[in-house]
């Protein structure tokens, strides 16, 4: 069995390179002129860079030559190609893969709801040639506003903006598009009264930490079971805000202590879950932070390879694609090999890259990719 140790091998089982080449020409008016290093080679480069943590075009070009992928390759050739290929190609490919790879229903933490965390991460740079991303004095940044499926540990929507665009400004775009039963979990950056009322008016369930200082007009108290493990200290219903600017709706407020002992106020419109379950749902928001950590570690922040908007966003979206491909492969195969070997996603990724996965894991990956190729060839989807 051939070794599978690059994300491009996974991608090609879903969308063949020839299809991507045709799409570049048709949808982006991209004319491929290079014979030595093509746009698909650039995609290959970025995907490998995203999991092998290359530090720049130079290291990547030298590694590809050492691996035997090219007889010779100059880093300037890669840099030039990175400016030619529109970043929208990588962004749209990422969005398409999200649709293909996150449609199957997995086991849910909650029987009646899917769980989605919503948050953003700021990627900062220190270089004046990135003035297109001006953030603060001598600091430049982009933000990735993200919806994340907690059950699957997969992003489902990502919107890029400059660092100046606030979370609450982008909130309606990511909070309001889901129609199926899903609880949206978010931290206090999204704890604005207007957003809570908007979500409630559209019957969108949520658990959102309130911003500090929001007043509570308590209307009634709910009974809850005291449990030291969950440390719920209060459960009541209240209007939020001062008398003349109160919320339209009353909200259930579940209060838990922070690590420092200060109270964390969780506002929710989910009434049928126990208070300790609301607390647990909020704690599961941490999964999106682990995702952001993976992305930043594999993007070598704050040193992306290029300076232009096109180069930076191409690398960002290609790294997101690499995560998506590896996480999907792990999610789909893990139930089949977990009785033989125990691997975390981090361990799986490391062994995948080094081609040291146990043979039973490699067999399941091979079968999965064969199935994906078969389905993709017959239906155009997986």
XYZ file of C-alpha atoms in Angstrom:
382
model
C 0.000 0.000 0.000
C 1.331 3.442 -0.916
C 2.201 5.704 1.962
C -0.202 8.576 2.484
C 1.525 11.472 4.198
C 0.466 14.673 2.456
C -2.829 16.573 2.555
C -2.760 16.893 -1.243
C -3.216 13.101 -1.489
C -6.380 13.411 0.592
C -7.613 16.378 -1.427
C -7.084 14.577 -4.739
C -9.394 11.787 -3.570
C -12.132 14.397 -3.149
C -11.435 16.780 -6.034
C -8.962 15.719 -8.769
C -6.220 18.183 -9.689
C -7.515 18.356 -13.263
C -10.869 19.615 -11.971
C -9.122 22.300 -9.936
C -7.069 23.359 -12.958
C -10.221 23.698 -15.057
C -11.939 25.659 -12.296
C -9.036 28.105 -12.061
C -9.295 28.808 -15.771
C -13.087 29.052 -15.925
C -14.009 30.724 -12.633
C -10.980 32.929 -12.013
C -9.748 33.577 -15.571
C -6.388 32.216 -14.542
C -4.075 31.354 -17.397
C -1.414 28.841 -16.427
C 1.846 29.825 -18.127
C 4.407 28.061 -15.967
C 5.614 24.604 -16.858
C 7.808 24.046 -13.829
C 5.684 25.247 -10.902
C 1.934 25.426 -11.486
C -0.960 26.789 -9.437
C -1.729 23.247 -8.259
C 1.919 22.895 -7.220
C 1.414 26.044 -5.149
C -1.621 24.479 -3.490
C 0.487 21.382 -2.783
C 3.223 23.612 -1.351
C 0.888 25.520 0.972
C -0.817 22.359 2.244
C 2.504 20.761 3.116
C 3.775 23.991 4.642
C 0.654 24.074 6.813
C 1.307 20.711 8.447
C 5.113 20.607 8.363
C 5.556 24.146 9.705
C 7.917 25.405 7.040
C 9.239 28.866 7.848
C 9.099 30.356 4.364
C 9.358 29.913 0.608
C 13.078 29.151 0.821
C 12.790 26.254 3.280
C 9.800 24.880 1.376
C 11.577 24.946 -1.976
C 14.654 23.223 -0.532
C 12.509 20.559 1.138
C 10.538 19.807 -2.025
C 13.803 19.301 -3.916
C 15.184 17.053 -1.147
C 11.971 14.996 -1.257
C 12.408 14.502 -4.998
C 9.252 16.415 -5.958
C 11.349 18.749 -8.155
C 14.836 18.469 -9.632
C 15.387 22.130 -8.829
C 13.147 24.892 -7.491
C 13.931 28.470 -6.538
C 12.010 30.138 -3.725
C 11.427 33.202 -5.924
C 9.476 30.996 -8.343
C 7.086 30.062 -5.538
C 6.777 33.675 -4.380
C 5.910 34.834 -7.885
C 3.284 32.122 -8.312
C 1.821 33.005 -4.897
C 1.132 36.513 -6.142
C -0.386 35.316 -9.430
C -2.944 32.817 -8.082
C -5.967 34.676 -6.617
C -6.528 33.996 -2.942
C -10.252 33.636 -3.688
C -9.416 30.257 -5.236
C -8.137 28.981 -1.874
C -10.992 30.634 0.038
C -13.688 29.154 -2.194
C -12.034 25.729 -2.172
C -12.071 25.819 1.618
C -15.768 26.720 1.657
C -16.572 23.927 -0.803
C -14.710 21.378 1.281
C -16.631 22.554 4.346
C -19.857 21.718 2.540
C -18.600 18.329 1.429
C -16.926 17.207 4.620
C -19.245 18.459 7.353
C -22.663 17.370 6.074
C -22.741 13.905 7.641
C -24.361 13.834 11.084
C -22.079 12.693 13.880
C -22.922 11.669 17.412
C -24.091 14.743 19.307
C -23.126 15.766 22.805
C -26.736 16.877 23.276
C -29.533 14.700 21.932
C -31.726 17.512 20.614
C -29.093 20.044 19.576
C -25.866 20.402 17.664
C -23.294 22.620 19.377
C -21.539 25.466 17.586
C -18.940 27.776 19.108
C -18.587 31.237 17.613
C -15.464 33.324 18.086
C -12.685 35.086 16.219
C -8.916 34.960 16.280
C -6.645 37.867 15.407
C -3.508 37.215 13.366
C -1.066 40.093 13.784
C 1.952 41.097 11.695
C 4.716 43.638 12.227
C 5.694 44.909 8.798
C 4.778 48.183 7.149
C 4.385 46.631 3.698
C 1.227 44.999 5.035
C -0.497 48.394 5.303
C -3.605 46.891 3.712
C -4.209 45.306 7.138
C -3.543 48.392 9.302
C -4.678 47.617 12.847
C -2.827 49.770 15.360
C 0.359 51.798 15.326
C 3.104 49.624 13.802
C 0.765 46.630 13.966
C -1.187 44.944 11.161
C -3.763 42.203 11.473
C -6.494 40.098 9.968
C -9.328 38.389 11.836
C -10.886 35.009 11.190
C -14.517 35.104 12.374
C -15.398 31.456 12.823
C -18.332 29.165 13.439
C -17.084 25.842 14.814
C -18.906 22.525 15.166
C -17.996 21.385 18.675
C -19.255 17.820 18.162
C -17.147 17.289 15.041
C -14.310 19.662 16.047
C -14.559 21.210 12.591
C -15.021 24.780 11.382
C -18.233 25.269 9.425
C -17.903 28.922 8.377
C -14.933 31.311 8.329
C -15.043 34.978 7.328
C -11.847 37.009 7.013
C -11.687 40.725 7.793
C -9.006 43.181 8.844
C -8.219 43.373 12.531
C -10.327 46.515 12.954
C -13.628 44.720 12.338
C -15.167 43.908 15.706
C -16.708 40.598 16.709
C -20.106 42.122 17.423
C -20.179 43.792 14.005
C -19.709 40.412 12.308
C -21.987 38.544 14.725
C -25.221 38.650 12.665
C -23.414 37.096 9.701
C -22.367 34.020 11.655
C -25.051 33.686 14.308
C -28.180 33.926 12.209
C -27.763 31.625 9.217
C -28.409 28.244 10.891
C -31.995 26.946 10.635
C -31.662 23.518 12.264
C -31.621 23.054 16.057
C -28.204 24.252 17.153
C -27.021 25.979 20.295
C -24.532 28.748 19.601
C -21.944 29.138 22.354
C -19.894 32.321 22.642
C -17.797 34.359 25.026
C -18.487 37.886 26.299
C -17.356 39.666 23.116
C -20.801 38.700 21.809
C -22.732 39.445 25.005
C -24.541 42.533 23.690
C -28.222 42.994 24.579
C -29.280 43.740 20.994
C -27.741 40.509 19.709
C -29.449 38.449 22.408
C -32.809 39.956 21.521
C -32.230 39.385 17.819
C -31.359 35.722 18.403
C -34.421 35.241 20.599
C -36.742 36.930 18.097
C -35.595 34.397 15.488
C -35.783 31.506 17.982
C -32.058 30.766 17.772
C -30.891 29.010 20.962
C -27.660 30.233 22.531
C -25.404 30.211 25.591
C -23.424 33.467 25.703
C -21.300 34.880 28.484
C -22.462 38.366 29.403
C -20.248 41.410 29.258
C -19.204 42.825 32.610
C -21.449 45.465 34.061
C -24.760 44.534 32.403
C -27.514 45.035 34.977
C -29.919 42.199 35.837
C -33.573 42.842 36.656
C -34.372 39.473 38.276
C -37.915 38.219 37.702
C -37.831 34.702 39.137
C -35.487 31.982 40.401
C -35.056 28.427 39.080
C -34.285 25.402 41.184
C -30.997 23.602 40.559
C -29.044 20.780 42.132
C -25.874 21.920 43.869
C -22.863 19.991 42.620
C -19.269 20.983 43.435
C -18.035 19.590 40.100
C -20.122 22.072 38.097
C -20.103 24.842 40.728
C -23.372 26.427 39.610
C -24.174 29.133 42.147
C -27.348 30.671 40.683
C -30.066 30.067 38.084
C -32.677 32.778 37.539
C -34.667 34.639 34.878
C -34.063 38.352 34.277
C -34.361 41.304 31.958
C -30.941 42.726 31.101
C -29.931 46.368 31.110
C -31.043 49.543 32.821
C -34.759 50.307 33.117
C -34.968 52.490 30.017
C -32.777 50.209 27.846
C -33.815 46.742 28.975
C -33.921 43.728 26.719
C -37.229 42.865 25.105
C -37.047 39.309 26.421
C -36.217 37.810 29.777
C -33.211 35.515 29.818
C -32.183 32.612 31.942
C -28.943 33.470 33.743
C -26.801 30.590 34.974
C -23.967 31.810 37.192
C -20.718 29.873 37.670
C -17.419 30.956 39.275
C -14.332 31.677 37.210
C -10.884 30.321 38.092
C -10.323 33.462 40.164
C -13.657 33.067 41.926
C -15.331 35.951 40.109
C -18.834 35.145 38.779
C -19.378 34.249 35.130
C -22.896 35.091 33.974
C -24.153 32.822 31.183
C -27.238 34.133 29.377
C -29.352 31.582 27.543
C -32.803 31.123 26.066
C -32.570 27.329 26.484
C -34.922 26.440 29.299
C -35.142 22.640 29.271
C -31.492 21.860 30.034
C -30.308 21.633 33.625
C -28.085 24.399 34.935
C -25.054 22.106 35.161
C -25.542 21.135 31.510
C -25.565 24.817 30.520
C -22.289 25.179 32.416
C -20.820 22.192 30.589
C -21.952 23.522 27.212
C -20.104 26.767 27.891
C -16.945 24.908 28.930
C -17.014 23.031 25.616
C -16.474 26.361 23.850
C -12.794 25.698 24.566
C -12.676 23.431 21.494
C -12.634 26.457 19.200
C -9.643 27.833 21.109
C -7.768 24.578 20.461
C -8.579 24.948 16.754
C -7.249 28.519 16.726
C -4.112 27.333 18.516
C -3.498 24.676 15.821
C -3.922 27.259 13.059
C -1.568 29.768 14.655
C 1.079 27.149 15.416
C 1.021 25.949 11.818
C 0.966 29.450 10.303
C 4.182 30.492 12.087
C 2.530 33.658 13.353
C 3.518 36.470 13.125
C 5.669 35.596 10.099
C 3.535 34.567 7.087
C 5.538 33.938 3.957
C 4.335 36.886 1.868
C 3.588 40.565 2.375
C 0.633 41.205 0.068
C -2.994 40.560 0.952
C -3.170 37.914 -1.772
C -0.190 35.965 -0.430
C -1.204 36.164 3.226
C -4.823 35.104 2.697
C -3.804 32.334 0.289
C -1.570 30.852 2.965
C -4.223 31.293 5.671
C -6.947 29.518 3.694
C -4.604 26.764 2.536
C -3.681 26.115 6.171
C -7.390 25.945 7.010
C -7.804 23.422 4.181
C -4.958 21.323 5.588
C -6.643 21.239 9.003
C -9.979 20.345 7.438
C -8.534 17.453 5.434
C -6.622 15.990 8.368
C -9.467 16.415 10.850
C -11.987 14.843 8.442
C -9.703 11.882 7.831
C -9.205 11.452 11.580
C -12.939 11.766 12.341
C -13.977 9.268 9.669
C -11.375 6.584 10.409
C -10.873 6.857 14.183
C -13.965 4.813 15.151
C -12.640 1.918 13.038
C -9.086 1.752 14.382
C -9.620 3.022 17.944
C -10.054 -0.529 19.274
C -6.494 -1.316 18.121
C -4.646 1.909 18.914
C -5.251 5.154 20.776
C -4.164 8.370 19.106
C -5.124 11.963 19.793
C -5.595 14.245 16.801
C -2.221 15.846 17.571
C -0.497 12.437 17.641
C -2.346 11.355 14.499
C -1.162 14.477 12.652
C 2.452 14.023 13.714
C 2.552 10.362 12.692
C 0.684 11.089 9.452
C 3.346 13.593 8.416
C 6.195 11.209 9.272
C 4.500 8.173 7.667
C 4.670 6.327 10.991
C 0.967 5.650 11.539
C 0.174 2.088 12.698
C -0.643 -0.196 9.789
C -4.298 -0.588 10.789
C -4.705 3.202 10.697
C -3.055 3.415 7.291
C -5.349 0.691 5.951
C -8.462 2.555 7.099
C -7.208 5.803 5.555
C -6.568 4.021 2.267
C -10.072 2.547 2.283
C -11.588 5.935 3.116
C -9.806 7.733 0.290
C -10.740 4.944 -2.134
C -14.372 5.376 -1.133
C -14.173 9.165 -1.472
C -12.676 8.827 -4.965
C -15.389 6.383 -6.011
C -18.222 8.549 -4.742
C -16.689 11.744 -6.128
C -16.203 10.194 -9.563
C -19.793 8.934 -9.724
C -21.687 11.843 -8.124
C -19.279 14.782 -8.046
C -19.680 14.880 -4.258
C -18.712 12.859 -1.196
